[in-house]
Amino acid sequence: MTKTKCTYDPLSELIAYYSDKKETIKSVTDSDINLTVEEKLKRRIIDGDRLEIDKDLDKALKKYRALEIINDILLEGMKTVGVLFASGEMQLPFVLQSAETMKAAVSYLEPFMEKVDSDSSKGIIILATVKGDVHDIGKNLVDIILTNNGYKVINLGIKCPLETMLNAYSEHSADAIGMSGLLVKSTAIMKENLETMNERGMKIPVILGGAALNRRFVEGELREMYNDMVFYANDAFDGLKYMQTIMEYKKSGIKPELKIYRDNRDSVKSSKSGEEVKNIISERINKEVRIPSPPFWGTKIVENILLDKVYEYINTVALFKGSWNVYKDRNKPDSEYDRLINEEIIPKFNELKLQAKRENLLVPKVIYGYYPCNSDGDDLILYKPRNETDLHNIRKSEITTDNPEEWIRFTFPRQKKDRYLCISDFFKPVSSGIIDVVSFQIVTVGRAATEYAQMLYNENRYQEYLYFHGFSVETAEALAEYWHKVVRTELGIADKDSDEIKKIFQQGYSGSRYSFGYPACPSLEDNAKLFKILKPERIGITLTEEFQMVPEQSTNAIIVHREDARYFFT
């Protein structure tokens, strides 16, 4: 395999990038000078300004005890930060900058605290990513917000079994448990955890958060079945709000009235008969489709991929809004949001792109392949030549309708309404006598990304942690998008691709790619079959006991070539 070496001069790139940038220095106004020390400290928290904060803290220590400064001054600043975030006037990266300043102030004050003060907190929460889940950004953001608002957080990390949470709850005499998770499988584990707690007669307030959760599931299904309070935290400040609710209940003894969420969609049932459904599926399966010819059978490893090429496929909307939580305030003019994006966010994005190349923080690698297949109802069958042992280098000439034998079978869920879709519908059925082709891919930007993000978090560099973590995850997604383009090109179907990158992000191409663990193919156990097919250990990717990929900045897909294949929910 020919290796491509990428060389560049980071100094010249930095000089070129910043050549038209003017350094701005925050000026000290008369009004700042005239502020009281209490007002100055509160403003420092709100502005995220920790430069020489020790001088203001020293002045405050002449009037107040250390704990009084924290509770009565600094936390008031953090409370204002929460209000500004809730109203949309402050973006998450700047909230974390405030949290960094709060953390620095508390660290400076710790030596001045009396022993009784050091154990004081508003309440205690056990926080963990549920069993099998390797994603921790959401949980860590909750930790940052709660810790810097006076709560004690016992952060148990990722892949945490329920027993570990319960033992920690008992050991620390905690007030609540917070469970986090990203994928559909994690929501099922959360439900299992609550059922186990019910069976044991436990009554522990629980806060749940994660991308796959929604209000309908948590405040509807789970709240109705759980013996105690359960809350849905859509963001880190929701976690703060619900901890306040829990602590108020513990002090007053008056339990809050928690309504069961009802969704009218629950009553919507399919109006089609069984025969109509069969006809819909039959028409889709038997549709005339040209079967593309793959360039090879088996797998191929690709390394030495240029980061600049991958960067072209980064979805900046997903990065800025989804990962970095930078949203437009409806009450402010567009020009103010544009200024924020152009003067703060895009420069940070460009800086990260340079840093990742300079420090080798992202190392893109791909393993992918093509396999003969057919559908069988809701199943997808992968074939191999009879008596073939080296399945990662199958000779194309050996794949015919006469000699293949079943190798691996996937079973996909089908929609119970709408279009009654199932991934297997997009491949030729066994009964057609025509062999179809399916592609699989796994991409990663490497373990260094995970390690660097964790280092930033451990060093309380919260804003940098948010920026880099989101950037690394979205770069992995960009690599997946880029390689899907390569696959479409190799299959000869890229002529349907949109010329606009924004439309590419909206599936402006022929076919689709579905990742295991998400709605159309939610079974994470299928990752074990995917690993058997591709053997991604060869590029440093492993599988946890709960079938999640490590490193976190990795993603996989089954690629469907048919033009009418689109994302759907089951």
Coordinates of C-alpha atoms in Angstrom, one line a residue:
M1 CA 0.0 0.0 0.0
T2 CA 1.4 3.4 -1.0
K3 CA 1.6 5.8 2.0
T4 CA 1.1 9.5 1.6
K5 CA 3.1 11.8 3.8
C6 CA 1.5 15.1 4.7
T7 CA 3.9 17.9 5.5
Y8 CA 3.1 21.5 6.4
D9 CA 4.7 24.4 8.3
P10 CA 2.5 25.1 11.4
L11 CA 4.3 28.4 12.1
S12 CA 3.5 29.8 8.6
E13 CA -0.1 28.7 8.9
L14 CA -0.5 30.4 12.3
I15 CA 1.1 33.6 11.0
A16 CA -1.1 33.5 7.9
Y17 CA -4.3 32.9 10.0
Y18 CA -3.6 35.6 12.6
S19 CA -2.1 38.2 10.2
D20 CA -5.3 40.1 9.9
K21 CA -6.4 39.6 13.5
K22 CA -6.0 42.4 16.0
E23 CA -5.4 41.6 19.7
T24 CA -8.1 42.9 21.9
I25 CA -7.4 43.7 25.5
K26 CA -10.2 44.2 28.0
S27 CA -10.0 47.7 29.3
V28 CA -10.6 48.6 33.0
T29 CA -13.3 51.3 33.2
D30 CA -14.0 53.7 36.0
S31 CA -17.2 51.8 36.8
D32 CA -15.0 48.6 37.3
I33 CA -12.7 50.5 39.7
N34 CA -15.7 51.8 41.7
L35 CA -17.2 48.4 42.2
T36 CA -17.2 46.8 45.6
V37 CA -15.2 43.7 46.1
E38 CA -18.4 41.7 46.3
E39 CA -19.5 43.1 43.0
K40 CA -16.1 42.6 41.4
L41 CA -16.0 38.9 42.4
K42 CA -19.5 38.3 41.1
R43 CA -18.7 40.0 37.8
R44 CA -15.5 37.9 37.5
I45 CA -17.6 34.7 37.7
I46 CA -20.1 36.0 35.1
D47 CA -17.4 37.2 32.8
G48 CA -15.1 34.1 33.3
D49 CA -12.3 36.5 34.3
R50 CA -9.8 34.8 36.6
L51 CA -6.8 36.9 35.9
E52 CA -5.4 38.0 39.3
I53 CA -8.6 36.9 41.0
D54 CA -6.5 36.1 44.1
K55 CA -6.1 39.8 44.8
D56 CA -9.9 40.3 45.0
L57 CA -10.3 37.2 47.1
D58 CA -7.6 38.4 49.5
K59 CA -9.6 41.6 50.0
A60 CA -12.8 39.6 50.5
L61 CA -11.1 37.4 53.1
K62 CA -10.6 40.5 55.3
K63 CA -14.4 40.8 55.6
Y64 CA -15.8 37.3 55.2
R65 CA -15.0 33.6 56.0
A66 CA -14.0 31.5 52.9
L67 CA -17.3 29.6 52.9
E68 CA -19.2 32.8 53.1
I69 CA -17.4 34.1 50.0
I70 CA -18.3 30.9 48.1
N71 CA -21.9 30.7 49.2
D72 CA -22.9 34.4 49.3
I73 CA -20.8 35.9 46.5
L74 CA -19.4 33.4 44.1
L75 CA -22.4 31.2 43.9
E76 CA -24.6 34.3 43.3
G77 CA -22.4 34.8 40.2
M78 CA -23.0 31.3 39.1
K79 CA -26.7 31.7 39.7
T80 CA -26.7 34.6 37.3
V81 CA -24.7 32.6 34.8
G82 CA -27.5 29.9 35.0
V83 CA -30.2 32.6 34.3
L84 CA -28.2 34.0 31.4
F85 CA -27.8 30.5 29.9
A86 CA -31.5 29.7 30.4
S87 CA -32.5 32.9 28.6
G88 CA -30.1 32.3 25.7
E89 CA -28.0 35.3 26.6
M90 CA -24.9 33.1 27.4
Q91 CA -23.6 30.3 25.3
L92 CA -22.3 27.0 26.9
P93 CA -18.6 27.6 26.1
F94 CA -18.7 30.8 28.1
V95 CA -20.7 29.1 30.9
L96 CA -17.7 26.7 31.2
Q97 CA -15.3 29.6 31.2
S98 CA -17.3 30.9 34.2
A99 CA -17.1 27.5 35.8
E100 CA -13.3 27.5 35.4
T101 CA -13.1 30.8 37.2
M102 CA -15.4 29.5 40.0
K103 CA -13.1 26.4 40.3
A104 CA -10.0 28.5 40.5
A105 CA -11.6 30.8 43.1
V106 CA -12.7 27.8 45.3
S107 CA -9.3 26.2 45.0
Y108 CA -7.6 29.4 46.2
L109 CA -10.0 29.6 49.1
E110 CA -9.8 26.0 50.2
P111 CA -6.7 26.5 52.5
F112 CA -8.6 29.2 54.4
M113 CA -11.6 27.0 55.1
E114 CA -12.3 25.5 58.5
K115 CA -12.5 21.7 58.5
V116 CA -16.2 21.8 59.1
D117 CA -16.5 24.1 56.0
S118 CA -14.6 21.7 53.7
D119 CA -17.3 19.0 54.1
S120 CA -20.2 21.4 53.5
S121 CA -22.3 21.2 50.4
K122 CA -25.8 21.9 49.2
G123 CA -26.3 18.2 48.5
I124 CA -24.6 15.1 47.2
I125 CA -25.3 13.3 43.9
I126 CA -23.9 10.1 42.5
L127 CA -23.2 10.6 38.8
A128 CA -22.3 7.9 36.2
T129 CA -22.6 6.8 32.6
V130 CA -24.6 3.6 32.6
K131 CA -23.2 0.1 32.1
G132 CA -21.7 -0.4 28.7
D133 CA -21.7 3.2 27.6
V134 CA -18.4 4.9 26.9
H135 CA -19.6 8.4 26.4
D136 CA -19.0 10.9 29.1
I137 CA -19.2 14.5 27.8
G138 CA -22.8 15.0 29.0
K139 CA -22.2 13.6 32.4
N140 CA -19.0 15.6 32.8
L141 CA -20.8 18.8 31.9
V142 CA -23.4 18.1 34.6
D143 CA -20.5 17.5 37.1
I144 CA -19.0 20.8 36.2
I145 CA -22.2 22.8 36.6
L146 CA -23.3 21.1 39.9
T147 CA -19.8 21.2 41.5
N148 CA -19.4 24.9 40.7
N149 CA -22.9 25.6 42.2
G150 CA -22.1 24.1 45.6
Y151 CA -23.0 20.5 45.2
K152 CA -20.8 17.5 45.9
V153 CA -20.5 15.2 42.9
I154 CA -19.3 11.6 43.1
N155 CA -18.4 11.0 39.5
L156 CA -18.1 7.3 38.9
G157 CA -17.1 7.5 35.2
I158 CA -18.3 5.4 32.3
K159 CA -19.6 1.9 31.9
C160 CA -20.9 1.9 35.5
P161 CA -23.0 -1.0 36.8
L162 CA -26.0 -0.2 39.0
E163 CA -24.4 -2.0 42.0
T164 CA -21.5 0.5 41.9
M165 CA -23.9 3.4 41.9
L166 CA -26.0 2.0 44.8
N167 CA -22.9 1.2 46.9
A168 CA -21.6 4.8 46.3
Y169 CA -25.1 6.2 47.2
S170 CA -25.0 4.4 50.5
E171 CA -21.3 5.1 51.3
H172 CA -21.6 8.8 50.7
S173 CA -25.2 9.2 52.1
A174 CA -26.1 10.8 48.8
D175 CA -29.3 12.6 48.0
A176 CA -29.8 11.4 44.4
I177 CA -28.4 9.4 41.5
G178 CA -27.7 10.8 38.1
M179 CA -27.5 8.3 35.1
S180 CA -26.2 9.3 31.7
G181 CA -26.0 7.6 28.4
L182 CA -25.9 8.3 24.7
L183 CA -27.3 5.4 22.7
V184 CA -30.7 3.7 22.5
K185 CA -29.3 0.7 24.4
S186 CA -28.4 3.0 27.3
T187 CA -32.1 4.0 27.7
A188 CA -33.0 0.4 28.1
I189 CA -30.3 -0.1 30.7
M190 CA -31.7 2.9 32.6
K191 CA -35.1 1.3 32.6
E192 CA -33.7 -2.0 33.8
N193 CA -31.8 -0.1 36.6
L194 CA -35.1 1.5 37.8
E195 CA -36.9 -1.8 37.7
T196 CA -34.2 -3.4 39.8
M197 CA -34.4 -0.6 42.3
N198 CA -38.2 -1.1 42.4
E199 CA -37.8 -4.8 43.1
R200 CA -35.5 -4.0 46.0
G201 CA -38.0 -1.5 47.5
M202 CA -35.5 1.4 47.1
K203 CA -36.7 5.0 47.0
I204 CA -33.9 7.1 45.5
P205 CA -34.5 10.3 43.5
V206 CA -33.0 9.7 40.0
I207 CA -32.1 12.2 37.3
L208 CA -31.7 10.9 33.8
G209 CA -29.9 12.5 30.8
G210 CA -28.6 11.6 27.4
A211 CA -29.0 12.1 23.7
A212 CA -31.3 9.1 23.1
L213 CA -33.7 10.1 25.9
N214 CA -36.8 12.2 25.5
R215 CA -39.5 13.6 27.9
R216 CA -42.1 11.1 26.6
F217 CA -40.0 8.2 27.7
V218 CA -38.6 9.5 31.0
E219 CA -41.5 11.6 32.4
G220 CA -44.1 9.3 30.8
E221 CA -43.1 5.6 30.8
L222 CA -40.3 5.7 33.5
R223 CA -42.0 8.1 35.9
E224 CA -45.2 6.0 35.8
M225 CA -43.3 2.8 36.7
Y226 CA -40.7 4.0 39.1
N227 CA -41.4 4.1 42.9
D228 CA -39.8 7.4 43.5
M229 CA -39.0 10.7 41.7
V230 CA -37.4 10.5 38.3
F231 CA -36.5 13.6 36.2
Y232 CA -35.5 14.2 32.6
A233 CA -32.5 16.5 32.3
N234 CA -32.3 17.9 28.8
D235 CA -29.1 19.8 29.7
A236 CA -26.7 20.4 32.6
F237 CA -28.7 23.2 34.1
D238 CA -31.7 21.0 34.2
G239 CA -29.6 18.7 36.5
L240 CA -29.0 21.7 38.7
K241 CA -32.7 22.6 38.8
Y242 CA -33.7 19.1 39.8
M243 CA -31.1 18.8 42.5
Q244 CA -32.5 22.0 43.9
T245 CA -36.0 20.4 43.8
I246 CA -34.8 17.3 45.5
M247 CA -33.0 19.2 48.3
E248 CA -36.0 21.4 48.9
Y249 CA -38.2 18.3 49.3
K250 CA -35.7 16.7 51.7
K251 CA -35.7 19.9 53.9
S252 CA -39.5 20.6 53.8
G253 CA -40.8 17.0 53.6
I254 CA -43.3 18.3 50.9
K255 CA -42.9 16.1 47.9
P256 CA -43.3 17.9 44.5
E257 CA -46.2 16.9 42.3
L258 CA -44.7 15.3 39.3
K259 CA -47.1 14.9 36.4
I260 CA -47.0 11.9 34.1
Y261 CA -46.2 13.1 30.6
R262 CA -48.9 12.0 28.1
D263 CA -48.3 12.0 24.3
N264 CA -51.3 11.9 22.0
R265 CA -49.1 9.9 19.5
D266 CA -49.4 6.9 21.9
S267 CA -53.0 6.5 20.7
V268 CA -52.2 6.5 17.0
K269 CA -52.4 3.0 15.6
S270 CA -51.9 1.6 12.1
S271 CA -55.0 1.9 10.0
K272 CA -53.7 -0.5 7.3
S273 CA -54.6 -4.1 7.2
G274 CA -52.1 -6.9 7.2
E275 CA -52.6 -7.5 3.5
E276 CA -52.0 -3.9 2.7
V277 CA -48.8 -3.9 4.7
K278 CA -47.6 -7.0 2.8
N279 CA -48.3 -5.3 -0.5
I280 CA -46.4 -2.2 0.5
I281 CA -43.4 -4.3 1.5
S282 CA -43.6 -6.6 -1.6
E283 CA -43.7 -3.6 -3.9
R284 CA -40.6 -2.2 -2.3
I285 CA -38.7 -5.4 -2.3
N286 CA -39.5 -6.3 -5.9
K287 CA -38.6 -2.8 -7.3
E288 CA -36.3 -2.9 -10.2
V289 CA -32.9 -1.7 -9.1
R290 CA -29.5 -1.8 -10.8
I291 CA -27.0 -3.7 -8.6
P292 CA -23.6 -1.9 -8.6
S293 CA -20.4 -3.8 -9.1
P294 CA -18.0 -3.5 -6.1
P295 CA -14.3 -2.9 -6.8
F296 CA -13.4 -5.9 -4.5
W297 CA -14.9 -8.3 -2.1
G298 CA -13.7 -8.4 1.5
T299 CA -12.0 -5.6 3.5
K300 CA -9.4 -2.9 3.0
I301 CA -7.5 -0.8 5.5
V302 CA -6.8 2.9 4.7
E303 CA -4.4 5.0 6.7
N304 CA -2.4 8.2 6.0
I305 CA -5.6 10.1 5.3
L306 CA -5.1 13.8 5.0
L307 CA -6.9 15.7 7.9
D308 CA -7.5 18.6 5.6
K309 CA -9.6 16.4 3.3
V310 CA -11.6 15.1 6.3
Y311 CA -12.1 18.7 7.5
E312 CA -14.0 19.5 4.3
Y313 CA -16.7 17.2 5.5
I314 CA -17.2 18.6 9.0
N315 CA -20.8 19.7 9.6
T316 CA -20.2 23.1 11.3
V317 CA -23.9 23.4 12.1
A318 CA -23.8 20.1 14.0
L319 CA -20.5 21.2 15.7
F320 CA -21.4 24.7 16.7
K321 CA -25.0 24.1 17.7
G322 CA -25.1 20.4 18.6
S323 CA -21.7 19.8 20.2
W324 CA -20.8 23.3 21.4
N325 CA -24.3 24.5 22.1
V326 CA -23.9 27.9 20.5
Y327 CA -27.4 29.0 19.6
K328 CA -28.9 32.3 18.3
D329 CA -30.9 34.3 20.9
R330 CA -34.3 35.0 19.4
N331 CA -34.4 38.2 21.3
K332 CA -31.2 39.6 19.8
P333 CA -30.4 40.7 16.2
D334 CA -28.9 38.2 13.8
S335 CA -25.8 40.5 13.6
E336 CA -24.9 39.8 17.2
Y337 CA -25.0 36.0 16.6
D338 CA -23.0 36.5 13.4
R339 CA -20.4 38.5 15.3
L340 CA -20.1 35.7 17.9
I341 CA -19.7 33.1 15.2
N342 CA -17.2 35.1 13.1
E343 CA -15.1 36.5 16.0
E344 CA -15.2 33.7 18.6
I345 CA -16.4 30.4 17.2
I346 CA -14.9 30.2 13.8
P347 CA -11.4 31.3 15.0
K348 CA -11.6 28.6 17.7
F349 CA -12.6 26.0 15.1
N350 CA -9.7 27.0 12.9
E351 CA -7.3 27.0 15.8
L352 CA -8.4 23.4 16.7
K353 CA -7.8 22.3 13.1
L354 CA -4.3 23.5 13.2
Q355 CA -3.6 22.1 16.7
A356 CA -4.9 18.7 15.8
K357 CA -2.4 18.5 12.8
R358 CA 0.5 20.0 14.7
E359 CA 0.2 17.7 17.8
N360 CA -1.2 14.6 16.0
L361 CA -4.3 14.6 18.2
L362 CA -6.4 13.2 15.4
V363 CA -5.2 10.2 13.4
P364 CA -7.9 9.2 10.9
K365 CA -8.1 5.5 9.9
V366 CA -10.7 3.5 8.0
I367 CA -11.5 -0.1 7.5
Y368 CA -14.3 -1.0 5.1
G369 CA -15.4 -3.7 2.7
Y370 CA -18.0 -5.1 0.3
Y371 CA -19.9 -8.4 0.7
P372 CA -22.5 -10.3 -1.3
C373 CA -25.9 -10.4 0.3
N374 CA -29.6 -11.0 0.0
S375 CA -32.6 -10.2 2.2
D376 CA -34.9 -12.8 3.8
G377 CA -37.9 -11.0 5.3
D378 CA -36.5 -8.7 8.0
D379 CA -33.1 -10.4 7.8
L380 CA -30.0 -9.5 5.8
I381 CA -27.8 -12.5 4.8
L382 CA -24.1 -12.1 4.0
Y383 CA -22.6 -14.8 1.9
K384 CA -19.1 -16.3 1.6
P385 CA -17.7 -18.8 -0.9
R386 CA -17.9 -22.4 0.2
N387 CA -14.8 -23.7 2.0
E388 CA -13.3 -20.1 1.9
T389 CA -11.2 -19.4 5.0
D390 CA -9.7 -16.0 4.3
L391 CA -12.9 -14.0 4.3
H392 CA -11.1 -10.7 4.3
N393 CA -9.7 -11.2 0.8
I394 CA -12.4 -13.0 -1.1
R395 CA -11.7 -13.3 -4.9
K396 CA -14.5 -11.5 -6.7
S397 CA -14.7 -14.3 -9.4
E398 CA -15.7 -16.8 -6.8
I399 CA -19.0 -15.0 -5.9
T400 CA -21.7 -16.4 -8.1
T401 CA -25.3 -17.4 -7.5
D402 CA -24.2 -21.1 -7.6
N403 CA -21.6 -21.4 -4.9
P404 CA -22.1 -18.9 -2.0
E405 CA -23.2 -20.1 1.5
E406 CA -24.7 -18.2 4.3
W407 CA -22.1 -16.6 6.6
I408 CA -23.6 -14.0 8.8
R409 CA -27.3 -12.9 9.3
F410 CA -28.6 -9.6 10.6
T411 CA -32.1 -9.2 11.8
F412 CA -33.4 -5.6 11.6
P413 CA -36.6 -4.1 13.2
R414 CA -39.5 -3.0 11.1
Q415 CA -41.6 0.1 11.5
K416 CA -45.1 -0.7 12.9
K417 CA -46.6 2.2 11.0
D418 CA -45.7 5.0 8.5
R419 CA -44.0 3.2 5.6
Y420 CA -43.3 -0.1 7.4
L421 CA -39.6 0.2 6.6
C422 CA -36.8 -2.2 7.4
I423 CA -33.2 -2.0 6.3
S424 CA -33.4 -5.5 4.7
D425 CA -36.1 -4.2 2.3
F426 CA -33.4 -2.3 0.4
F427 CA -31.6 -5.5 -0.8
K428 CA -32.7 -8.1 -3.3
P429 CA -34.5 -11.0 -1.7
V430 CA -33.3 -14.6 -1.8
S431 CA -36.3 -15.4 -4.0
S432 CA -35.0 -13.1 -6.7
G433 CA -32.0 -15.3 -7.5
I434 CA -29.9 -12.1 -7.8
I435 CA -26.9 -11.5 -5.5
D436 CA -26.9 -8.0 -4.1
V437 CA -24.0 -6.0 -2.6
V438 CA -23.7 -4.4 0.8
S439 CA -20.8 -2.3 2.2
F440 CA -19.7 -1.8 5.8
Q441 CA -17.3 0.7 7.3
I442 CA -15.7 1.6 10.6
V443 CA -13.7 4.9 11.0
T444 CA -11.8 6.4 13.8
V445 CA -9.6 9.4 14.6
G446 CA -7.7 7.4 17.3
R447 CA -7.1 7.1 21.0
A448 CA -5.1 10.2 21.3
A449 CA -8.3 12.3 21.0
T450 CA -9.9 10.5 23.9
E451 CA -6.8 10.9 26.0
Y452 CA -6.3 14.5 25.3
A453 CA -10.0 15.4 26.0
Q454 CA -9.7 13.5 29.4
M455 CA -6.6 15.4 30.2
L456 CA -8.3 18.8 29.6
Y457 CA -11.2 17.7 31.8
N458 CA -8.9 16.5 34.6
E459 CA -7.1 19.8 34.5
N460 CA -10.3 21.7 34.9
R461 CA -9.9 23.3 31.5
Y462 CA -13.6 23.0 30.9
Q463 CA -14.1 25.3 27.9
E464 CA -11.2 23.7 26.0
Y465 CA -12.6 20.3 27.0
L466 CA -16.0 21.1 25.4
Y467 CA -14.4 22.6 22.3
F468 CA -12.0 19.7 21.7
H469 CA -14.3 16.9 22.6
G470 CA -17.0 18.2 20.2
F471 CA -14.4 18.9 17.5
S472 CA -12.9 15.4 17.7
V473 CA -16.3 13.7 17.6
E474 CA -17.5 15.8 14.6
T475 CA -14.2 15.0 12.8
A476 CA -14.9 11.3 13.2
E477 CA -18.4 11.9 11.7
A478 CA -16.7 13.9 8.9
L479 CA -14.4 11.0 8.2
A480 CA -17.5 8.7 8.0
E481 CA -19.2 11.1 5.6
Y482 CA -16.0 11.4 3.5
W483 CA -15.6 7.6 3.3
H484 CA -19.2 7.1 2.4
K485 CA -18.5 9.4 -0.6
V486 CA -15.5 7.1 -1.5
V487 CA -17.8 4.1 -1.3
R488 CA -20.4 5.7 -3.5
T489 CA -17.7 6.6 -6.0
E490 CA -16.4 3.0 -6.1
L491 CA -19.9 1.7 -6.6
G492 CA -20.5 4.1 -9.4
I493 CA -23.4 5.8 -7.8
A494 CA -21.8 9.2 -6.9
D495 CA -23.3 10.9 -9.9
K496 CA -26.4 11.5 -7.8
D497 CA -24.4 13.4 -5.2
S498 CA -25.3 17.1 -4.6
D499 CA -22.6 19.6 -5.4
E500 CA -23.4 21.4 -2.1
I501 CA -21.9 20.1 1.1
K502 CA -24.9 21.3 3.1
K503 CA -27.2 19.0 1.0
I504 CA -24.7 16.1 1.4
F505 CA -25.3 16.4 5.2
Q506 CA -29.0 16.2 4.4
Q507 CA -28.6 12.9 2.5
G508 CA -28.2 14.6 -0.9
Y509 CA -26.9 11.4 -2.5
S510 CA -28.0 8.0 -3.5
G511 CA -28.6 5.5 -0.7
S512 CA -27.9 5.7 3.0
R513 CA -25.7 4.6 5.8
Y514 CA -27.0 3.4 9.1
S515 CA -25.0 3.1 12.3
F516 CA -25.6 0.3 14.8
G517 CA -27.1 1.6 18.1
Y518 CA -29.3 4.1 16.3
P519 CA -33.0 3.9 15.4
A520 CA -33.0 1.9 12.2
C521 CA -30.6 -0.7 13.6
P522 CA -30.6 -0.2 17.4
S523 CA -29.1 -3.5 18.4
L524 CA -25.6 -2.8 19.7
E525 CA -25.0 -6.6 19.8
D526 CA -24.8 -6.4 16.0
N527 CA -21.4 -4.7 16.5
A528 CA -20.0 -8.1 17.4
K529 CA -21.1 -9.4 13.9
L530 CA -19.6 -6.2 12.3
F531 CA -16.3 -6.9 14.1
K532 CA -16.3 -10.4 12.7
I533 CA -16.8 -9.0 9.2
L534 CA -14.2 -6.2 9.3
K535 CA -11.8 -7.1 12.1
P536 CA -11.2 -3.4 13.1
E537 CA -8.8 -4.4 15.9
R538 CA -6.3 -4.0 13.0
I539 CA -6.7 -0.3 13.2
G540 CA -6.9 -0.1 17.0
I541 CA -10.6 -0.3 17.6
T542 CA -12.0 -2.7 20.3
L543 CA -15.4 -3.6 21.6
T544 CA -16.6 -3.3 25.2
E545 CA -18.6 -6.1 27.0
E546 CA -21.7 -4.1 26.1
F547 CA -20.8 -3.9 22.4
Q548 CA -19.7 -0.3 22.2
M549 CA -16.6 0.8 20.2
V550 CA -13.5 2.2 21.8
P551 CA -12.1 4.8 21.2
E552 CA -15.2 6.9 21.6
Q553 CA -14.3 9.0 18.5
S554 CA -15.2 6.1 16.2
T555 CA -18.3 5.4 14.2
N556 CA -19.5 2.5 12.0
A557 CA -22.1 2.0 9.3
I558 CA -23.9 -0.4 7.0
I559 CA -24.1 1.3 3.6
V560 CA -27.1 0.7 1.4
H561 CA -26.7 1.7 -2.3
R562 CA -30.4 1.9 -3.2
E563 CA -31.5 5.4 -4.1
D564 CA -34.8 5.2 -2.1
A565 CA -33.0 4.2 1.2
R566 CA -33.3 7.0 3.8
Y567 CA -33.1 7.4 7.5
F568 CA -36.1 6.3 9.5
F569 CA -37.3 5.6 13.0
T570 CA -38.6 2.2 14.2

